[in-house]
Coordinates of C-alpha atoms in Angstrom, one line a residue:
G1 CA 5.8 -4.4 13.8
W2 CA 4.1 -4.8 11.6
Y3 CA -0.4 -5.1 12.7
Q4 CA -1.9 -7.5 9.9
R5 CA -5.4 -7.9 8.4
K6 CA -6.9 -11.1 6.8
S7 CA -10.5 -9.7 7.1
P8 CA -11.8 -8.9 3.9
G9 CA -14.1 -5.7 3.3
P10 CA -12.7 -2.4 4.3
I11 CA -11.7 -1.1 7.7
T12 CA -12.5 2.5 8.6
F13 CA -11.7 5.2 11.3
P14 CA -14.3 5.3 13.4
K15 CA -14.3 9.8 12.7
P16 CA -13.6 11.9 9.8
L17 CA -9.7 12.7 10.2
G18 CA -9.6 15.3 9.1
T19 CA -7.7 18.0 7.3
G20 CA -3.6 16.9 7.8
L21 CA -1.4 14.8 7.7
I22 CA -1.6 10.6 7.5
Q23 CA 1.7 8.2 6.9
F24 CA 1.5 4.8 6.8
S25 CA 4.1 2.1 5.8
V26 CA 1.8 -1.3 3.9
R27 CA 2.7 -4.3 2.1
W28 CA -0.2 -7.0 1.4
E29 CA 0.6 -11.3 0.6
G30 CA -2.0 -12.5 -1.7
G31 CA -3.9 -11.7 -4.0
A32 CA -6.0 -13.0 -7.4
R33 CA -3.3 -15.2 -9.6
I34 CA -3.9 -13.9 -12.7
L35 CA -1.6 -16.0 -15.4
G36 CA -0.1 -17.6 -12.6
L37 CA 1.4 -14.4 -12.2
A38 CA 0.8 -12.7 -7.9
K39 CA -1.2 -9.6 -8.5
G40 CA -2.2 -7.8 -4.9
H41 CA -2.4 -4.8 -4.5
V42 CA -3.1 -2.7 -1.2
Q43 CA -6.2 -0.4 -1.2
W44 CA -7.5 2.2 1.5
V45 CA -10.2 5.5 1.3
L46 CA -10.5 8.6 1.6
N47 CA -13.3 11.2 2.3
Y48 CA -14.8 7.7 2.9
V49 CA -19.0 8.5 3.4
D50 CA -20.4 5.0 3.3
S51 CA -19.7 1.9 -0.1
K52 CA -21.4 3.7 -2.5
N53 CA -19.3 7.4 -1.9
Y54 CA -15.3 7.6 -1.4
L55 CA -12.3 8.3 -3.0
L56 CA -10.2 5.3 -3.7
C57 CA -6.6 4.7 -4.3
E58 CA -5.0 1.7 -5.1
L59 CA -0.9 0.9 -4.8
D60 CA 0.4 -2.4 -6.5
D61 CA 3.9 -3.8 -7.5
I62 CA 3.7 -2.3 -10.4
G63 CA 2.2 1.5 -9.8
F64 CA -0.3 3.9 -7.8
Q65 CA -3.6 5.2 -9.1
V66 CA -6.9 6.9 -7.9
E67 CA -10.4 6.6 -8.5
S68 CA -13.8 8.3 -7.4
V69 CA -17.2 6.4 -6.2
T70 CA -20.6 8.7 -6.7
Q71 CA -23.8 6.3 -5.8
G72 CA -22.3 3.1 -6.1
Q73 CA -21.8 3.4 -9.8
K74 CA -19.0 2.3 -11.4
P75 CA -16.1 4.0 -10.5
K76 CA -14.0 7.2 -12.6
V77 CA -10.6 7.7 -12.4
I78 CA -9.4 10.3 -11.3
S79 CA -5.6 9.8 -12.3
K80 CA -3.9 7.3 -15.0
K81 CA -1.7 5.2 -13.0
T82 CA 1.4 6.4 -12.1
L83 CA 4.3 3.9 -12.8
I84 CA 6.3 3.2 -9.8
A85 CA 9.7 0.6 -8.3
K86 CA 8.8 -2.3 -6.8
Q87 CA 9.5 -2.6 -3.1
A88 CA 9.8 -4.9 -0.2
S89 CA 7.5 -2.3 1.6
Y90 CA 5.5 1.3 0.8
T91 CA 5.9 4.2 2.6
V92 CA 3.0 6.0 2.1
Q93 CA 2.1 9.6 2.9
I94 CA -1.0 11.2 2.2
R95 CA -1.4 15.2 2.6
V96 CA -5.0 15.8 3.0
A97 CA -6.5 20.1 2.8
Q98 CA -9.3 22.0 2.2
D99 CA -9.8 21.9 -1.7
K100 CA -6.5 19.1 -2.8
I101 CA -5.4 15.6 -1.1
T102 CA -1.7 15.4 -2.3
Q103 CA -0.2 11.7 -2.3
E104 CA 3.3 10.8 -2.3
L105 CA 5.8 7.9 -2.2
Q106 CA 9.0 7.2 -0.1
L107 CA 11.7 6.7 -3.3
E108 CA 14.6 4.1 -1.4
G109 CA 17.4 6.6 0.0
A110 CA 14.1 8.6 1.9
S111 CA 13.2 11.5 -1.0
W112 CA 9.8 11.4 -2.0
K113 CA 7.7 11.0 -5.3
N114 CA 3.5 12.2 -6.1
L115 CA 2.1 10.2 -7.2
N116 CA -0.5 12.0 -7.6
T117 CA -2.6 15.1 -6.5
A118 CA -6.4 15.3 -6.9
P119 CA -8.7 18.4 -6.7
V120 CA -11.4 17.0 -4.5
S121 CA -13.1 18.3 -1.2
A122 CA -12.3 17.5 2.3
E123 CA -14.5 18.4 4.3
G124 CA -14.4 16.6 6.7
K125 CA -16.9 14.3 7.1
G126 CA -15.7 11.3 5.4
K127 CA -13.2 8.9 6.3
F128 CA -9.8 7.1 5.9
G129 CA -9.3 3.9 6.0
F130 CA -8.4 0.4 4.0
L131 CA -10.7 -2.1 2.0
I132 CA -9.0 -4.9 1.6
P133 CA -9.9 -7.5 -1.0
A134 CA -10.5 -11.8 -0.1
G135 CA -7.7 -14.0 0.1
Q136 CA -5.3 -11.1 1.2
T137 CA -3.3 -10.5 4.0
L138 CA -3.1 -6.2 4.7
F139 CA 0.3 -5.5 6.6
L140 CA 0.8 -1.7 8.3
A141 CA 3.3 -0.2 10.1
N142 CA 4.1 3.3 11.3
F143 CA 0.9 4.5 10.9
S144 CA 0.7 8.0 11.9
F145 CA -1.6 11.5 11.2
Q146 CA -0.5 15.3 11.9
P147 CA -3.8 17.2 12.2
D148 CA -3.4 20.4 10.3
R149 CA -3.6 23.6 13.4

């Protein structure tokens, strides 16, 4: 089943996950409306130290983008938007290594599309979690984390 959360703001795991493989399925309802068109999205964070320092990942029905937030400054785009096909829900796989974070989207037919590989340090200090925009409900299923051995 789907776990749902409506409360806006960040929700992070209590401890840093470290290196390994994170996998989850996600969908959303609601979000800002621009010119009458629904513009919902899901955001998750990696290397989340506090509300001023983290890696922001955003997925919507058009594409995926990664930004870096440092010292609360305006987000710096790490990767241009990777275009994707709209799906009813999205299954994401994130491989966190010491020197990079690779994120992939499962396509219909079970193959994986590389969304982004960011050359960032995974020092084990930052947490993983989701940012939920006001007026939106996040649905999460099949979450797993497999640590590196």
